[in-house]
Amino acid sequence: MKVIAIGTIGKAPTPEQRQQIMPREVPATLKLYLDGKIEQFWFRQDKPGVVFLMNVESIEQAKATVEALPLVTDGFATYELMQVGPLAPLGMLIQGK
């Protein structure tokens, strides 16, 4: 299943906190990418945060995965999760309906 995970930074870490968190956050995110749980990732342009396209078994797995990331466990980030799939109405075009 594909899930979009939209991360938002609620309270920005101080420079000192950032130096402690990011050396844990970046490898944790990279491991999820290498494990195939995160297929693509982007920085948000509208506000501090990230967007992940995830490949997981369930919304619950996606939730557990992002909630284990250091920025979440340390109280700086939250995620909104949304299951997505193929644009089903396009099938009507190729079926001649």
Tab-separated table of N, CA and C in Angstrom:
chain	number	residue	atom	x	y	z
A	1	MET	N	0.841	-1.169	0.000
A	1	MET	CA	0.000	0.000	0.000
A	1	MET	C	0.886	1.233	0.000
A	2	LYS	N	0.414	2.249	-0.686
A	2	LYS	CA	1.135	3.522	-0.741
A	2	LYS	C	0.511	4.488	0.260
A	3	VAL	N	1.361	5.172	1.000
A	3	VAL	CA	0.921	6.148	1.986
A	3	VAL	C	1.762	7.407	1.815
A	4	ILE	N	1.089	8.549	1.802
A	4	ILE	CA	1.781	9.832	1.839
A	4	ILE	C	1.864	10.227	3.313
A	5	ALA	N	3.056	10.513	3.791
A	5	ALA	CA	3.263	10.973	5.164
A	5	ALA	C	3.738	12.418	5.095
A	6	ILE	N	2.913	13.316	5.615
A	6	ILE	CA	3.228	14.738	5.581
A	6	ILE	C	3.693	15.143	6.969
A	7	GLY	N	4.975	15.469	7.063
A	7	GLY	CA	5.560	15.834	8.345
A	7	GLY	C	5.594	17.335	8.539
A	8	THR	N	5.274	17.758	9.753
A	8	THR	CA	5.306	19.168	10.105
A	8	THR	C	6.135	19.342	11.364
A	9	ILE	N	6.990	20.343	11.350
A	9	ILE	CA	7.766	20.684	12.540
A	9	ILE	C	6.914	21.632	13.366
A	10	GLY	N	6.522	21.197	14.568
A	10	GLY	CA	5.684	22.009	15.429
A	10	GLY	C	6.487	23.076	16.150
A	11	LYS	N	7.533	22.651	16.799
A	11	LYS	CA	8.438	23.600	17.452
A	11	LYS	C	9.835	23.309	16.933
A	12	ALA	N	10.465	24.331	16.456
A	12	ALA	CA	11.796	24.155	15.861
A	12	ALA	C	12.821	23.869	16.949
A	13	PRO	N	13.690	22.886	16.719
A	13	PRO	CA	14.757	22.641	17.693
A	13	PRO	C	15.757	23.788	17.692
A	14	THR	N	16.346	24.017	18.843
A	14	THR	CA	17.414	25.005	18.940
A	14	THR	C	18.619	24.479	18.170
A	15	PRO	N	19.588	25.313	17.848
A	15	PRO	CA	20.795	24.812	17.171
A	15	PRO	C	21.469	23.676	17.934
A	16	GLU	N	21.486	23.757	19.243
A	16	GLU	CA	22.105	22.687	20.046
A	16	GLU	C	21.300	21.393	19.934
A	17	GLN	N	19.959	21.515	20.003
A	17	GLN	CA	19.109	20.331	19.870
A	17	GLN	C	19.239	19.728	18.477
A	18	ARG	N	19.316	20.579	17.477
A	18	ARG	CA	19.470	20.107	16.097
A	18	ARG	C	20.760	19.289	15.952
A	19	GLN	N	21.830	19.745	16.562
A	19	GLN	CA	23.110	19.017	16.492
A	19	GLN	C	23.002	17.646	17.138
A	20	GLN	N	22.114	17.498	18.110
A	20	GLN	CA	21.938	16.201	18.764
A	20	GLN	C	20.960	15.297	18.011
A	21	ILE	N	19.920	15.900	17.419
A	21	ILE	CA	18.862	15.106	16.780
A	21	ILE	C	19.215	14.672	15.362
A	22	MET	N	19.734	15.587	14.549
A	22	MET	CA	19.917	15.275	13.133
A	22	MET	C	20.897	14.125	12.867
A	23	PRO	N	21.947	13.939	13.664
A	23	PRO	CA	22.792	12.755	13.434
A	23	PRO	C	22.059	11.431	13.690
A	24	ARG	N	20.899	11.487	14.343
A	24	ARG	CA	20.064	10.290	14.522
A	24	ARG	C	18.951	10.240	13.482
A	25	GLU	N	18.372	11.412	13.160
A	25	GLU	CA	17.243	11.484	12.225
A	25	GLU	C	17.652	11.095	10.806
A	26	VAL	N	18.751	11.629	10.329
A	26	VAL	CA	19.165	11.383	8.938
A	26	VAL	C	19.458	9.903	8.693
A	27	PRO	N	20.261	9.227	9.529
A	27	PRO	CA	20.483	7.793	9.282
A	27	PRO	C	19.208	6.959	9.426
A	28	ALA	N	18.326	7.341	10.350
A	28	ALA	CA	17.072	6.593	10.513
A	28	ALA	C	16.216	6.710	9.259
A	29	THR	N	16.141	7.911	8.686
A	29	THR	CA	15.380	8.122	7.458
A	29	THR	C	16.028	7.380	6.289
A	30	LEU	N	17.342	7.453	6.189
A	30	LEU	CA	18.052	6.751	5.123
A	30	LEU	C	17.839	5.246	5.215
A	31	LYS	N	17.830	4.698	6.427
A	31	LYS	CA	17.594	3.263	6.596
A	31	LYS	C	16.203	2.887	6.090
A	32	LEU	N	15.192	3.722	6.390
A	32	LEU	CA	13.839	3.457	5.890
A	32	LEU	C	13.802	3.487	4.368
A	33	TYR	N	14.567	4.390	3.766
A	33	TYR	CA	14.657	4.460	2.305
A	33	TYR	C	15.317	3.188	1.758
A	34	LEU	N	16.433	2.803	2.344
A	34	LEU	CA	17.150	1.618	1.873
A	34	LEU	C	16.355	0.334	2.105
A	35	ASP	N	15.513	0.325	3.146
A	35	ASP	CA	14.646	-0.826	3.417
A	35	ASP	C	13.405	-0.849	2.534
A	36	GLY	N	13.190	0.216	1.736
A	36	GLY	CA	12.052	0.272	0.833
A	36	GLY	C	10.773	0.795	1.454
A	37	LYS	N	10.800	1.204	2.720
A	37	LYS	CA	9.591	1.741	3.353
A	37	LYS	C	9.313	3.172	2.910
A	38	ILE	N	10.352	3.925	2.618
A	38	ILE	CA	10.200	5.248	2.031
A	38	ILE	C	10.699	5.149	0.592
A	39	GLU	N	9.811	5.424	-0.372
A	39	GLU	CA	10.195	5.363	-1.786
A	39	GLU	C	10.769	6.684	-2.269
A	40	GLN	N	10.162	7.774	-1.843
A	40	GLN	CA	10.607	9.104	-2.245
A	40	GLN	C	10.426	10.032	-1.057
A	41	PHE	N	11.192	11.108	-1.041
A	41	PHE	CA	11.043	12.081	0.031
A	41	PHE	C	11.400	13.463	-0.478
A	42	TRP	N	10.721	14.447	0.101
A	42	TRP	CA	10.903	15.839	-0.299
A	42	TRP	C	10.862	16.729	0.932
A	43	PHE	N	11.493	17.905	0.830
A	43	PHE	CA	11.308	18.960	1.822
A	43	PHE	C	10.067	19.740	1.427
A	44	ARG	N	9.289	20.124	2.417
A	44	ARG	CA	8.128	20.964	2.142
A	44	ARG	C	8.591	22.362	1.775
A	45	GLN	N	7.887	22.985	0.862
A	45	GLN	CA	8.207	24.347	0.456
A	45	GLN	C	7.324	25.365	1.170
A	46	ASP	N	6.216	24.915	1.753
A	46	ASP	CA	5.284	25.849	2.394
A	46	ASP	C	5.601	26.120	3.856
A	47	LYS	N	6.255	25.172	4.537
A	47	LYS	CA	6.600	25.309	5.950
A	47	LYS	C	7.617	24.238	6.296
A	48	PRO	N	8.269	24.334	7.455
A	48	PRO	CA	9.266	23.323	7.810
A	48	PRO	C	8.643	21.928	7.917
A	49	GLY	N	9.270	20.983	7.261
A	49	GLY	CA	8.796	19.605	7.312
A	49	GLY	C	9.201	18.837	6.076
A	50	VAL	N	8.733	17.601	6.009
A	50	VAL	CA	9.051	16.706	4.896
A	50	VAL	C	7.785	16.011	4.420
A	51	VAL	N	7.871	15.414	3.235
A	51	VAL	CA	6.810	14.565	2.703
A	51	VAL	C	7.469	13.275	2.239
A	52	PHE	N	6.931	12.156	2.703
A	52	PHE	CA	7.426	10.838	2.299
A	52	PHE	C	6.345	10.130	1.487
A	53	LEU	N	6.741	9.457	0.415
A	53	LEU	CA	5.894	8.471	-0.240
A	53	LEU	C	6.355	7.133	0.317
A	54	MET	N	5.478	6.488	1.063
A	54	MET	CA	5.855	5.247	1.751
A	54	MET	C	5.229	4.028	1.075
A	55	ASN	N	5.922	2.912	1.172
A	55	ASN	CA	5.441	1.624	0.700
A	55	ASN	C	5.384	0.718	1.926
A	56	VAL	N	4.168	0.551	2.471
A	56	VAL	CA	3.995	-0.174	3.727
A	56	VAL	C	2.816	-1.140	3.611
A	57	GLU	N	2.656	-1.979	4.621
A	57	GLU	CA	1.566	-2.951	4.637
A	57	GLU	C	0.247	-2.337	5.089
A	58	SER	N	0.318	-1.271	5.904
A	58	SER	CA	-0.904	-0.690	6.463
A	58	SER	C	-0.632	0.727	6.947
A	59	ILE	N	-1.716	1.450	7.192
A	59	ILE	CA	-1.602	2.782	7.794
A	59	ILE	C	-0.955	2.656	9.171
A	60	GLU	N	-1.298	1.604	9.896
A	60	GLU	CA	-0.734	1.395	11.229
A	60	GLU	C	0.789	1.233	11.161
A	61	GLN	N	1.273	0.507	10.146
A	61	GLN	CA	2.717	0.346	9.987
A	61	GLN	C	3.364	1.688	9.644
A	62	ALA	N	2.733	2.460	8.781
A	62	ALA	CA	3.267	3.785	8.443
A	62	ALA	C	3.342	4.653	9.693
A	63	LYS	N	2.277	4.625	10.491
A	63	LYS	CA	2.239	5.428	11.721
A	63	LYS	C	3.351	5.011	12.677
A	64	ALA	N	3.496	3.730	12.898
A	64	ALA	CA	4.546	3.248	13.792
A	64	ALA	C	5.931	3.614	13.273
A	65	THR	N	6.098	3.580	11.963
A	65	THR	CA	7.387	3.881	11.346
A	65	THR	C	7.771	5.338	11.548
A	66	VAL	N	6.882	6.262	11.214
A	66	VAL	CA	7.236	7.677	11.353
A	66	VAL	C	7.283	8.108	12.813
A	67	GLU	N	6.458	7.490	13.654
A	67	GLU	CA	6.473	7.864	15.065
A	67	GLU	C	7.729	7.397	15.786
A	68	ALA	N	8.507	6.520	15.172
A	68	ALA	CA	9.770	6.072	15.758
A	68	ALA	C	10.942	6.976	15.366
A	69	LEU	N	10.725	7.905	14.443
A	69	LEU	CA	11.811	8.800	14.028
A	69	LEU	C	12.157	9.784	15.152
A	70	PRO	N	13.429	10.115	15.324
A	70	PRO	CA	13.860	10.977	16.427
A	70	PRO	C	13.155	12.326	16.521
A	71	LEU	N	12.874	12.971	15.391
A	71	LEU	CA	12.183	14.261	15.481
A	71	LEU	C	10.786	14.119	16.087
A	72	VAL	N	10.165	12.965	15.887
A	72	VAL	CA	8.849	12.717	16.482
A	72	VAL	C	9.008	12.324	17.943
A	73	THR	N	9.889	11.382	18.219
A	73	THR	CA	10.037	10.920	19.610
A	73	THR	C	10.526	12.031	20.526
A	74	ASP	N	11.273	12.975	19.993
A	74	ASP	CA	11.759	14.099	20.797
A	74	ASP	C	10.768	15.263	20.824
A	75	GLY	N	9.600	15.100	20.178
A	75	GLY	CA	8.527	16.077	20.274
A	75	GLY	C	8.593	17.261	19.326
A	76	PHE	N	9.368	17.160	18.254
A	76	PHE	CA	9.505	18.285	17.326
A	76	PHE	C	8.655	18.156	16.069
A	77	ALA	N	8.254	16.944	15.694
A	77	ALA	CA	7.540	16.742	14.437
A	77	ALA	C	6.306	15.872	14.654
A	78	THR	N	5.321	16.074	13.782
A	78	THR	CA	4.144	15.215	13.710
A	78	THR	C	3.899	14.878	12.242
A	79	TYR	N	3.159	13.815	11.998
A	79	TYR	CA	2.862	13.386	10.633
A	79	TYR	C	1.365	13.202	10.431
A	80	GLU	N	0.898	13.615	9.267
A	80	GLU	CA	-0.438	13.307	8.792
A	80	GLU	C	-0.269	12.211	7.744
A	81	LEU	N	-1.058	11.154	7.836
A	81	LEU	CA	-0.934	10.014	6.930
A	81	LEU	C	-2.159	9.912	6.035
A	82	MET	N	-1.908	9.560	4.773
A	82	MET	CA	-2.983	9.462	3.793
A	82	MET	C	-2.693	8.289	2.854
A	83	GLN	N	-3.594	7.313	2.833
A	83	GLN	CA	-3.463	6.205	1.888
A	83	GLN	C	-3.816	6.704	0.502
A	84	VAL	N	-3.019	6.333	-0.501
A	84	VAL	CA	-3.267	6.729	-1.883
A	84	VAL	C	-3.179	5.502	-2.787
A	85	GLY	N	-3.769	5.627	-3.968
A	85	GLY	CA	-3.733	4.527	-4.923
A	85	GLY	C	-3.918	5.051	-6.330
A	86	PRO	N	-4.022	4.137	-7.286
A	86	PRO	CA	-4.190	4.537	-8.687
A	86	PRO	C	-5.452	5.369	-8.878
A	87	LEU	N	-5.422	6.208	-9.865
A	87	LEU	CA	-6.567	7.039	-10.204
A	87	LEU	C	-7.568	6.163	-10.961
A	88	ALA	N	-8.441	5.511	-10.222
A	88	ALA	CA	-9.345	4.492	-10.765
A	88	ALA	C	-10.201	4.960	-11.938
A	89	PRO	N	-10.749	6.175	-11.944
A	89	PRO	CA	-11.596	6.569	-13.083
A	89	PRO	C	-10.876	6.538	-14.429
A	90	LEU	N	-9.562	6.576	-14.448
A	90	LEU	CA	-8.841	6.502	-15.722
A	90	LEU	C	-9.090	5.168	-16.428
A	91	GLY	N	-9.405	4.141	-15.660
A	91	GLY	CA	-9.707	2.847	-16.254
A	91	GLY	C	-10.881	2.894	-17.202
A	92	MET	N	-11.809	3.781	-16.939
A	92	MET	CA	-12.962	3.910	-17.837
A	92	MET	C	-12.534	4.387	-19.212
A	93	LEU	N	-11.484	5.160	-19.307
A	93	LEU	CA	-11.011	5.647	-20.598
A	93	LEU	C	-10.458	4.534	-21.469
A	94	ILE	N	-9.752	3.605	-20.873
A	94	ILE	CA	-9.160	2.537	-21.680
A	94	ILE	C	-10.114	1.368	-21.895
A	95	GLN	N	-11.202	1.351	-21.149
A	95	GLN	CA	-12.213	0.305	-21.345
A	95	GLN	C	-13.297	0.745	-22.300
A	96	GLY	N	-13.190	1.961	-22.819
A	96	GLY	CA	-14.160	2.458	-23.786
A	96	GLY	C	-15.494	2.848	-23.180
A	97	LYS	N	-15.533	3.124	-21.881
A	97	LYS	CA	-16.793	3.483	-21.230
A	97	LYS	C	-17.008	4.969	-21.232
